[in-house]
Coordinates of C-alpha atoms in Angstrom, one line a residue:
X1 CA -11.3 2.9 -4.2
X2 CA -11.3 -0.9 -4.7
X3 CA -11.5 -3.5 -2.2
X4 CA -14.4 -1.7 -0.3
X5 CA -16.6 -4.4 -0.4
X6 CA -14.2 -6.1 2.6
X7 CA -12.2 -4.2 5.2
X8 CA -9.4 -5.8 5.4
X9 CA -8.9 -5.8 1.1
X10 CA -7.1 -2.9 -0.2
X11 CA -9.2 -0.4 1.6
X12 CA -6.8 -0.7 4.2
X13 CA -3.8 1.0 1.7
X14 CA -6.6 3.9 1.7
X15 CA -4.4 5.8 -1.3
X16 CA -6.2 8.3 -2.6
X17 CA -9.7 7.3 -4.8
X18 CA -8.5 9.0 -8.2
X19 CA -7.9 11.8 -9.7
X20 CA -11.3 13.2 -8.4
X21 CA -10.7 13.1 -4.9
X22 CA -7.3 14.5 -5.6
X23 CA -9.0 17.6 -7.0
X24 CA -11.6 17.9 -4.5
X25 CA -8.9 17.4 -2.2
X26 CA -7.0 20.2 -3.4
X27 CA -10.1 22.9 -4.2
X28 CA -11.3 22.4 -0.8
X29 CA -7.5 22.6 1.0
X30 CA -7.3 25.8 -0.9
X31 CA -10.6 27.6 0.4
X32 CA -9.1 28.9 3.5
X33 CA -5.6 30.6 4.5
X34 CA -2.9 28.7 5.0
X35 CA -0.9 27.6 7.8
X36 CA -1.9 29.0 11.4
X37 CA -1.9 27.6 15.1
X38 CA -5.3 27.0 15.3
X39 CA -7.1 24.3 17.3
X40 CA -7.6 26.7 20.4
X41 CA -6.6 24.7 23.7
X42 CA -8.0 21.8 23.1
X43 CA -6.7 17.7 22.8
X44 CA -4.7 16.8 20.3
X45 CA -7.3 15.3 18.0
X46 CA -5.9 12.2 16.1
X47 CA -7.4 11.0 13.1
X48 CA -7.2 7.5 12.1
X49 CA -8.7 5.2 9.4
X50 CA -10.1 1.9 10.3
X51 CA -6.6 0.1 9.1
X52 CA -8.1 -3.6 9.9
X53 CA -11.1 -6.1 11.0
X54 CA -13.5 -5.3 13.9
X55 CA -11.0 -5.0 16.8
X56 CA -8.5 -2.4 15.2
X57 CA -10.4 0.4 15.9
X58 CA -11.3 -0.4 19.7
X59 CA -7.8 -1.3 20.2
X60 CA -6.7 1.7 18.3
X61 CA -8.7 4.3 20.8
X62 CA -7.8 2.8 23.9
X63 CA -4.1 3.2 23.1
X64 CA -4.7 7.0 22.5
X65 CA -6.5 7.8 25.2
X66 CA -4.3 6.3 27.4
X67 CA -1.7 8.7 26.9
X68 CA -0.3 10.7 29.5
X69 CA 0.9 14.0 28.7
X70 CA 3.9 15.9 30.3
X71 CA 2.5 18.9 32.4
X72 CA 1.9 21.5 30.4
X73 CA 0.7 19.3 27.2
X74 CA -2.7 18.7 25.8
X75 CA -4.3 15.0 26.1
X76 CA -5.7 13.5 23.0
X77 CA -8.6 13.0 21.6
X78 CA -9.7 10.1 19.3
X79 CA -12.2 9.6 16.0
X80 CA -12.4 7.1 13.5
X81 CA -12.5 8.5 10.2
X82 CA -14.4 5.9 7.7
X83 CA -13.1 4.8 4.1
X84 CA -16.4 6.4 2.6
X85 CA -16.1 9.6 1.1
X86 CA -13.2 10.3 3.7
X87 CA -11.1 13.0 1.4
X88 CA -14.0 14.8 1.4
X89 CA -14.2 14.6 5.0
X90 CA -10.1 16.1 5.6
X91 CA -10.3 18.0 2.8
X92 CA -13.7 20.2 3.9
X93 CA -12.4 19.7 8.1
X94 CA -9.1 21.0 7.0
X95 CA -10.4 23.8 5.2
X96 CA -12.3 25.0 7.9
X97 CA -9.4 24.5 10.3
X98 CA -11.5 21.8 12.1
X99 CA -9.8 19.1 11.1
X100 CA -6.8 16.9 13.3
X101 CA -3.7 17.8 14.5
X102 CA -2.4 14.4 14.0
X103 CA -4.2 11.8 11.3
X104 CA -2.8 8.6 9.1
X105 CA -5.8 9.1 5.5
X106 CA -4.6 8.4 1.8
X107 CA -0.8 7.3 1.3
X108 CA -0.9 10.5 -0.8
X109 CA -2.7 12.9 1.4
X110 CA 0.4 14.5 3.5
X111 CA 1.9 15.4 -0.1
X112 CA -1.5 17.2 -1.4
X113 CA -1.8 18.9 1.4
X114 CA 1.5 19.7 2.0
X115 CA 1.1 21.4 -1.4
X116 CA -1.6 24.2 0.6
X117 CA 0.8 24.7 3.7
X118 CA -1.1 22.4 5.8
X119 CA 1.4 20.4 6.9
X120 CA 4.0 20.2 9.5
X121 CA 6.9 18.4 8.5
X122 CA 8.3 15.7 10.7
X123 CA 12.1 16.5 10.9
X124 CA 12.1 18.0 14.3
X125 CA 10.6 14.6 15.4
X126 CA 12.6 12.7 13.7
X127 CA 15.6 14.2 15.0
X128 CA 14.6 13.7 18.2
X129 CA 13.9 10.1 18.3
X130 CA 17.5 9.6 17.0
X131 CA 19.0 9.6 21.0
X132 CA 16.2 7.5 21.9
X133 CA 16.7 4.7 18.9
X134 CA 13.5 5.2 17.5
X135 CA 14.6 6.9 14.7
X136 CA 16.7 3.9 13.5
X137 CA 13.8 1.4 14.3
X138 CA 12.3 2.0 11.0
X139 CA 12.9 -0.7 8.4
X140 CA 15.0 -0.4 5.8
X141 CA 14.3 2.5 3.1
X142 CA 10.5 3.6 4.8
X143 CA 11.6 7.3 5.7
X144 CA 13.2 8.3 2.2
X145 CA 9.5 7.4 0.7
X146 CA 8.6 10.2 3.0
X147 CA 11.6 12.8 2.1
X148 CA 10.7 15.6 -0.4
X149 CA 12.8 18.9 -0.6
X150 CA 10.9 21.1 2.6
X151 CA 11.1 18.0 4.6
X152 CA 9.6 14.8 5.7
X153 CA 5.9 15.3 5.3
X154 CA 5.1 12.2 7.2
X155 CA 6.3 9.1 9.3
X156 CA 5.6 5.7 8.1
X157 CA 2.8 3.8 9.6
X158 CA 1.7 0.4 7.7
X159 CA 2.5 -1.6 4.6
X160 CA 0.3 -2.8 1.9
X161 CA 2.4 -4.6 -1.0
X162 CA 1.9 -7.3 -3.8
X163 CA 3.2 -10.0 -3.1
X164 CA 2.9 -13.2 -4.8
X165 CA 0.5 -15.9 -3.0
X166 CA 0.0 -19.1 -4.1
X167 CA -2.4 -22.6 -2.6
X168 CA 0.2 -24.9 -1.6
X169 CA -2.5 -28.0 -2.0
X170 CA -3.1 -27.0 -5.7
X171 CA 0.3 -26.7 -6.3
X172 CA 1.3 -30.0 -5.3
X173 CA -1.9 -31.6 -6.9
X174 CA -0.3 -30.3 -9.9
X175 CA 3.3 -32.2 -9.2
X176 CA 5.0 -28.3 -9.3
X177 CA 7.2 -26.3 -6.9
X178 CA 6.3 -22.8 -6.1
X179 CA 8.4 -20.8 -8.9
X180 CA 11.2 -18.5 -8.9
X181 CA 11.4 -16.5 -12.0
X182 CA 9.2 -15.4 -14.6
X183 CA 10.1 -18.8 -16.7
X184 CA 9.4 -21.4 -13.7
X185 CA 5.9 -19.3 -13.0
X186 CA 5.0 -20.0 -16.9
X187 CA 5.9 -23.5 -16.1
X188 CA 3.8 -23.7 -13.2
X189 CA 0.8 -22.1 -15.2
X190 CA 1.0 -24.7 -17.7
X191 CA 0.9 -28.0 -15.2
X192 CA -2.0 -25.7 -13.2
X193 CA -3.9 -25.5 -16.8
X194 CA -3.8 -29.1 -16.7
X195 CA -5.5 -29.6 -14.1
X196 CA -8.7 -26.5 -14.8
X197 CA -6.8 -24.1 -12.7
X198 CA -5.4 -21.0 -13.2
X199 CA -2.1 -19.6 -12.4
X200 CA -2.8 -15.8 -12.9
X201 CA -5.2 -14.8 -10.3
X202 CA -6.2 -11.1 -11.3
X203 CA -9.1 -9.0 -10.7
X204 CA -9.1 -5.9 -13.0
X205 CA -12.6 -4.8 -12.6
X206 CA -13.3 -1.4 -11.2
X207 CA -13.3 -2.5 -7.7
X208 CA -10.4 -4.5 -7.9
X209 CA -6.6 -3.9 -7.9
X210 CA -5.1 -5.9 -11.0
X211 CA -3.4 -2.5 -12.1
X212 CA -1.5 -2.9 -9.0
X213 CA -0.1 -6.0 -9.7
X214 CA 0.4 -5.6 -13.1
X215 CA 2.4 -1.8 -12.4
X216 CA 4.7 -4.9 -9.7
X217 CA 6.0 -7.1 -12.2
X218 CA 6.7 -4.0 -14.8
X219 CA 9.1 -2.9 -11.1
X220 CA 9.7 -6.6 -10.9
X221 CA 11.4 -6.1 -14.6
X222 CA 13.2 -2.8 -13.6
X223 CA 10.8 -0.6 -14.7
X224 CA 8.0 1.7 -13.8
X225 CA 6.2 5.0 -14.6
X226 CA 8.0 7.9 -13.7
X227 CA 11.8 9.0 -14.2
X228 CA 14.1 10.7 -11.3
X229 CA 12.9 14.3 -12.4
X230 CA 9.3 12.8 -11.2
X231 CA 8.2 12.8 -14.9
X232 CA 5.6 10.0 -16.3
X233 CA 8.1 7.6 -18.5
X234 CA 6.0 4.7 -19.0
X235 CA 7.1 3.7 -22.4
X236 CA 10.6 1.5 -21.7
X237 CA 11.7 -1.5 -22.9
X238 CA 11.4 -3.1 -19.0
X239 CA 7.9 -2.3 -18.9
X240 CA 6.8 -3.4 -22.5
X241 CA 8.9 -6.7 -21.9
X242 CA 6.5 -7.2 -18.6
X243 CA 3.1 -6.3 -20.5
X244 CA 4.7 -8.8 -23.2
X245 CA 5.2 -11.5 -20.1
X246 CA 1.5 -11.1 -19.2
X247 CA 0.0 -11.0 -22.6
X248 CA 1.8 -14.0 -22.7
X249 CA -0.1 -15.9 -20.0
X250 CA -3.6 -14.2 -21.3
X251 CA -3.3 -16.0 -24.7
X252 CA -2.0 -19.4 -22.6
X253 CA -5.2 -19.4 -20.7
X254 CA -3.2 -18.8 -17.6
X255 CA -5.8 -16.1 -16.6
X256 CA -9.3 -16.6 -16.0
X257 CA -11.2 -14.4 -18.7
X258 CA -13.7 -13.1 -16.0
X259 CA -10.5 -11.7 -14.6
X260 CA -10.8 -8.5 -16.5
X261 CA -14.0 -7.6 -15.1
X262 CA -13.6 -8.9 -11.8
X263 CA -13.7 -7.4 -8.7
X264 CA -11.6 -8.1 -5.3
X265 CA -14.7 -10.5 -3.9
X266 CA -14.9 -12.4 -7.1
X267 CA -11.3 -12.9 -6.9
X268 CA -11.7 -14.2 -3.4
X269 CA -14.1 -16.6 -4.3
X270 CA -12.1 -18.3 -7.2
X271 CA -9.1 -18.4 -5.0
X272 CA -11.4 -20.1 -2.5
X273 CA -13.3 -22.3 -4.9
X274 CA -10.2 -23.7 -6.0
X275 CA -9.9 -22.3 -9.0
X276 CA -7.0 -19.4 -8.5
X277 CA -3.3 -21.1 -7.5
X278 CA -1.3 -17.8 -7.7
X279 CA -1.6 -14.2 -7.3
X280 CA 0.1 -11.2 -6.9
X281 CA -2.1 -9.8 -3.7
X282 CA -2.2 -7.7 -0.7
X283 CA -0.9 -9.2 2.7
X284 CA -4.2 -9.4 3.9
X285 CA -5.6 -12.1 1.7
X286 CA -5.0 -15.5 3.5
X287 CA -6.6 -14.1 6.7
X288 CA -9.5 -12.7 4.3
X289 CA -9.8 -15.5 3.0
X290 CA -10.4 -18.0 5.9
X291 CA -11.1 -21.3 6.9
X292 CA -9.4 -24.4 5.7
X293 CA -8.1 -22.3 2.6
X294 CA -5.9 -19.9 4.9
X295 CA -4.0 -22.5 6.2
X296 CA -3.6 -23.6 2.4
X297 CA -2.4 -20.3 1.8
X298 CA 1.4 -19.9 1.4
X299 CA 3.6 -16.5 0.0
X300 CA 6.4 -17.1 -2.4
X301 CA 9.8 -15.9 -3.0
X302 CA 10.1 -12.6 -4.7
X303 CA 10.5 -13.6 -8.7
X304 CA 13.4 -12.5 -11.0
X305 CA 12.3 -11.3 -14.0
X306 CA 13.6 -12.0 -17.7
X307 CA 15.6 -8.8 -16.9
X308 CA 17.1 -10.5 -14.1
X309 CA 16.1 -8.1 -11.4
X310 CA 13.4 -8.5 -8.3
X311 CA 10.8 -6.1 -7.7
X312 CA 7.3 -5.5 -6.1
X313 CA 4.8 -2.3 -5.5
X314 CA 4.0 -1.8 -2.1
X315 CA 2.6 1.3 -0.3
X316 CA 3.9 3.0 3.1
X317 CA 1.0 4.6 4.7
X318 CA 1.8 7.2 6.7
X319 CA 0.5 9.1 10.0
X320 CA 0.8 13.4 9.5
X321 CA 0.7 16.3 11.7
X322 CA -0.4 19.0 10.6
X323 CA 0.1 23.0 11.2
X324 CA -3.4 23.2 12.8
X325 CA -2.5 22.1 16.0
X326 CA -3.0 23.3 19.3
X327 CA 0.6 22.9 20.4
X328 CA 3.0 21.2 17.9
X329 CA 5.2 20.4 21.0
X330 CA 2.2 18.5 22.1
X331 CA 1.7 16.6 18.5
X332 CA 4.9 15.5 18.8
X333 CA 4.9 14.1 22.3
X334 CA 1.8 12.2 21.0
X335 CA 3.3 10.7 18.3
X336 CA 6.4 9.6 20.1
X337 CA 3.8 7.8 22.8
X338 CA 1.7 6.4 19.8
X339 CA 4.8 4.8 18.0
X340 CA 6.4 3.5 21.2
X341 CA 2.3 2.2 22.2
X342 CA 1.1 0.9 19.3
X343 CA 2.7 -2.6 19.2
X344 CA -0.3 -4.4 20.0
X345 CA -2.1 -3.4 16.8
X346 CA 0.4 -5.8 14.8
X347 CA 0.5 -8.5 18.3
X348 CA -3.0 -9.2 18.1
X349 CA -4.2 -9.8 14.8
X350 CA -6.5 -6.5 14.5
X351 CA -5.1 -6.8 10.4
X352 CA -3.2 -3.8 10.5
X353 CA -1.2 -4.2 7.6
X354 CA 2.5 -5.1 7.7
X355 CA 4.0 -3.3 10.4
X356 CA 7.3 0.0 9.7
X357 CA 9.3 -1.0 12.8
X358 CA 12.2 -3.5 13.8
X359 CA 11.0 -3.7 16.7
X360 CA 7.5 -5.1 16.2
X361 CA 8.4 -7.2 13.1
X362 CA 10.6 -9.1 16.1
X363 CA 7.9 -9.6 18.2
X364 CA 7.0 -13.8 18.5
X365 CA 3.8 -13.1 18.0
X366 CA 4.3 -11.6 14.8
X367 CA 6.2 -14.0 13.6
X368 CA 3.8 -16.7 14.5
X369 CA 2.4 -15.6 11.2
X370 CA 4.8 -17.0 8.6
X371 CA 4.1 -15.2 5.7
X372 CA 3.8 -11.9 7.4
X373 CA 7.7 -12.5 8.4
X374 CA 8.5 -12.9 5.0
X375 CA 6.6 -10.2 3.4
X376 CA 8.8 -8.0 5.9
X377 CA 11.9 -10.3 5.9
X378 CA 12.4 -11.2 2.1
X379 CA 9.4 -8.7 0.1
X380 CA 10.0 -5.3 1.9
X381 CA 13.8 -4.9 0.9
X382 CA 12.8 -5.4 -2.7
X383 CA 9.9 -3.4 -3.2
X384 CA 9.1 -0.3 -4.2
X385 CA 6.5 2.8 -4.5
X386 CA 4.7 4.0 -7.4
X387 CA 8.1 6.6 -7.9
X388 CA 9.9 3.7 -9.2
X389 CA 12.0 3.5 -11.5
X390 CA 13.4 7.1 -10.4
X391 CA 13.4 6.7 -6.1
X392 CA 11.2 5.6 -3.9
X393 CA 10.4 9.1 -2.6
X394 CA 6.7 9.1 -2.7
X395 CA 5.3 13.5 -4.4
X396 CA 1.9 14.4 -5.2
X397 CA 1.6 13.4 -8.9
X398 CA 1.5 9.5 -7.5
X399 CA -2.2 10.0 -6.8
X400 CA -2.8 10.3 -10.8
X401 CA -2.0 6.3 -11.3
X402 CA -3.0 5.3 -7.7
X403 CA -7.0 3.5 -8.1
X404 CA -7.6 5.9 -10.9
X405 CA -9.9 4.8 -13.9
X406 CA -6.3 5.7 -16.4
X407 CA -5.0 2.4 -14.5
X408 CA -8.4 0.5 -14.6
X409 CA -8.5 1.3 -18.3
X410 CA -4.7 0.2 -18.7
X411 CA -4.9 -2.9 -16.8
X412 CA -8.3 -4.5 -19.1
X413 CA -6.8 -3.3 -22.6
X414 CA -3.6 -5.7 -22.0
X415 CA -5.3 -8.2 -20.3
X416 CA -8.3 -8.2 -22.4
X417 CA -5.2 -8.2 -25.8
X418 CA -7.1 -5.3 -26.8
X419 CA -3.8 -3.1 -27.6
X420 CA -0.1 -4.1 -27.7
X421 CA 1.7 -3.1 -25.2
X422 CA 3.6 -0.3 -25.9
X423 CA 0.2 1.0 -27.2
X424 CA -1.3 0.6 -23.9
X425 CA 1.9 2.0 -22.3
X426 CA 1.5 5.5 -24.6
X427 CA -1.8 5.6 -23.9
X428 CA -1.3 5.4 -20.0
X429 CA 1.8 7.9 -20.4
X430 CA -0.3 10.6 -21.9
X431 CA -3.0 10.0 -19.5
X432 CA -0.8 10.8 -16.5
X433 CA 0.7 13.4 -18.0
X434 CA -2.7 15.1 -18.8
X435 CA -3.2 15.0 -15.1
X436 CA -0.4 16.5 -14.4
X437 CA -0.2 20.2 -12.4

């Protein structure tokens, strides 16, 4: 998965590593019978991933375990499940039935394992946070990512997107406003060229997440990989008038040629050394970055495309429950205590992503940070998952283009002008579908 070498990179998205830990996902699910109680008498145990810097995790424990259940109910329990080789470690837990009750994992993992009857879908839930206002707390569009046709197979948690960055200094050193379509960000390019910088900050590299941004402006343009009957359908005119967009800025020298190698550190360190301006990047970047050059950073306005549309990829991650549970009455008094307690992971600046509810997007000290107001304010109600074009409604078959070596392969043959672009677009398209159960 890219973005390891830093926590608070795309690690913190934490979809699914390929199409390998997909299938090891799956095998392992699959070794023992599905379904079941399970989990004895015991806590609820709850799962989570280390979602942000040093004081997420801390935080993230103490609000578990101070949760006071009803009379009759099991406590919780807490563990901290790290990024390395962690769908192994659900996958072989769940197997054995040792696994949680309740866990966030992969933005994909609730639809694999929902696939082996693991899973126990959150509409009971749901239903009853709708007389407490919790249900309609969520913002706009999160919990029909998480609808499929059994049910919703988990809430919403935290956002990752791309969303365009750009250095405000290096913009004005170049005499340019920030743009607002795909012809005012060529224009920008050029006067940044000018001046040795470059305007297409990218890192394709194996342990970056260029694919990512490049799959955004093909949603930016309307298009996307898969159709409303969850097919691949990768070859459209939107997305080869996209690819044409960024071939474009390759042969401009828009892009730093390193870029197609690069990973997410090396892209760090151009945007630091002055050398990237703008960037289609996750909402952790300015606080990765740091310093002097966080307070340069600045995020722009969503860009309409020569298709006249706006667009972005982002990525709801999402906490599950599963049927292993020793009381599902008691997994779902937790999880109405976690979401009404876990505020303070988005009011403290633990880097927890973007945060799924109203109510904490409201919050002054959220706000304090202005471009995290605007990636929920102005980015969220644009974007969209890796369904797009056909919904939003996230399904199992996402995993194939989500980090996978098809996408790292697709992102340096059109930024390396190695293929054309429907070329690259076939190639992908067959890819995917080979994957395909």
């Amino acid at each position: 998965m890219p973005g390891f070498d830093n926590p608070l990179t795309v690690s913190r998205r934490g979809l699914l590593a390929g199409a390998g830990g997909v299938a090891v996902l799956a095998a392992l699910a699959a070794c023992a019978p599905a379904g079941g109680g399970g989990g004895g008498s015991g806590a609820i145990k709850f799962w989570n991933m280390p979602w942000g810097n040093t004081q997420f995790t801390p935080l993230d424990k103490k609000i578990t375990l101070g949760y006071k259940p009803k009379s009759g109910l099991p406590s919780a329990s807490y563990q901290a499940v790290q990024w390395a080789n962690f769908t192994t470690t659900f996958a072989s837990a769940v197997a054995s039935n040792t696994g949680p009750a309740v866990s966030s994992g992969s933005g994909t993992q609730a639809f694999q394992f929902s696939q082996q009857n693991r899973i126990a879908y959150a509409d009971h839930l749901l239903e009853s946070w709708k007389s407490n206002g919790m249900y309609d707390d969520f913002l706009p569009g999160l919990l029909d990512t998480m609808k499929t046709s059994r049910g919703y197979v988990a809430l919403p948690y935290n956002l990752d997107m791309r969303a365009l960055w750009y250095r405000k200094s290096l913009l004005e050193k170049a005499g340019v406003e920030p743009p607002t379509d795909w012809q005012s960000y060529l224009d920008v390019c050029e006067a940044l060229k000018k001046i040795g910088i470059f305007g297409y900050g990218i890192a394709a590299g194996a342990q970056g997440n260029g694919a990512q941004g490049i799959v955004g402006l093909m949603i930016n343009n309307g298009g996307g990989l898969f159709d409303h009957d969850q097919k691949p359908n990768c070859v459209t005119p939107q997305n080869i008038q996209a690819l044409e967009f960024i071939v474009e800025m390759v042969k401009k020298g828009y892009m730093d040629p390193g870029s197609v190698s690069y990973s997410s550190s090396n892209a760090q360190a151009q945007w630091k050394n002055d050398k990237f301006a703008m960037g289609f990047e996750a909402p952790s970047l300015a606080q990765i970055l740091g310093g002097t050059v966080q307070d340069d950073m600045r995020v722009g306005d969503p860009l309409v495309s020569a298709n006249g549309t706006k667009g972005a990829l982002y990525f709801p991650n999402n906490i599950m429950m599963y049927k292993n549970t020793p009381s599902q009455k008691g997994s779902e008094a937790f999880l109405t205590y976690y979401y009404q307690s876990m505020k303070q992971l988005w009011t403290t600046s633990t880097g927890a992503g973007l945060p799924v509810l109203r109510s904490i997007a409201e919050t002054p000290e959220f706000r304090a940070d202005a471009n995290a107001a605007k990636m929920v304010d102005v980015w969220q109600p644009v974007c969209k998952t890796w369904a797009a074009p056909g919904n939003d409604a996230l399904f199992p078959n996402v995993a194939l283009v989500d980090s996978t070596p098809a996408m790292s392969t697709f992102a340096q043959s059109i930024l390396s002008l190695k293929v054309t672009p429907k070329d690259a677009l076939s190639t992908l398209q067959k890819a995917i579908t080979a994957g395909m159960k």
